[in-house]
C-alpha angles and dihedrals in degrees: 000000000000124000089246091056092050091050092047092048095048092044093053091055092057123086116257093246092067088074113070121223115253092265092045127245120303126226090251092055092072091072092054105043108105119232094004109169115256117268095019111164131204114224120172091344094305129109115246118198122209124234120227111288119255123223093250091053093049095047095048092047091048092049094049092045094054097040096045091046090053091055099037118119117243094255093060135066132205117225129187124210097349119143123243123209107224100165141340093289101024122086112146124173110226117204089238135006137180114219138181111265089236090062089073100093106162143344094260095054114134102184147018130222120246090239089065095050122094100176139011126194128197124192105209118235125187092252094046099042097113094043094047096044100039122007102038095049088052091051095045091048093047088052090054100246103162101215136034130182124193115193119201131192109234108180091323094314123113117238117187121207107198121201135185126203118250100213092202095059099025088228134111124258119205109244098177150341110227124204121178094352134040103209117171141156094194129101081007138325110298134166117177127174100223091193087067088086086081088065096050 
């Protein structure tokens, strides 16, 4: 069997939506593609599929979700694994985001707009390392999201890199690297024991 025949055979067994249109997928397309795997993201017009979640990722996300929600002011809401439309061809799904309460429009909502998001957090996985460290921060900053947290696994311990948007350069500036405790006054007072992931 020739290489061309193998490619043709494997291509024909894949659903049509695997192959992007010439102009790439748009953010709105994600709501209309049948049987799309859960948590599929759109980065630069291409579909990005998520690997199975590791225990560290799940525990850190759970800890941050509960602790941030406990401290969140009444005019904000914490959302986990909801996609955010940043541009026509950019619709990532941060592990956690903080939105304006008014951004919650209805129970069937599948995304938020960048203009309604105050903070996004990404827990880095081995397969998403480059996206979480490089591409996503660029996209979130370009969209004007004021705060970004990147959480890394260092020998089973969570380390939070906190960034704030410089509106003049539309890029993030590192405001702190947090080991053991995440203690912040911006965007609001927060004090989280990061070692608590060992008890989850």
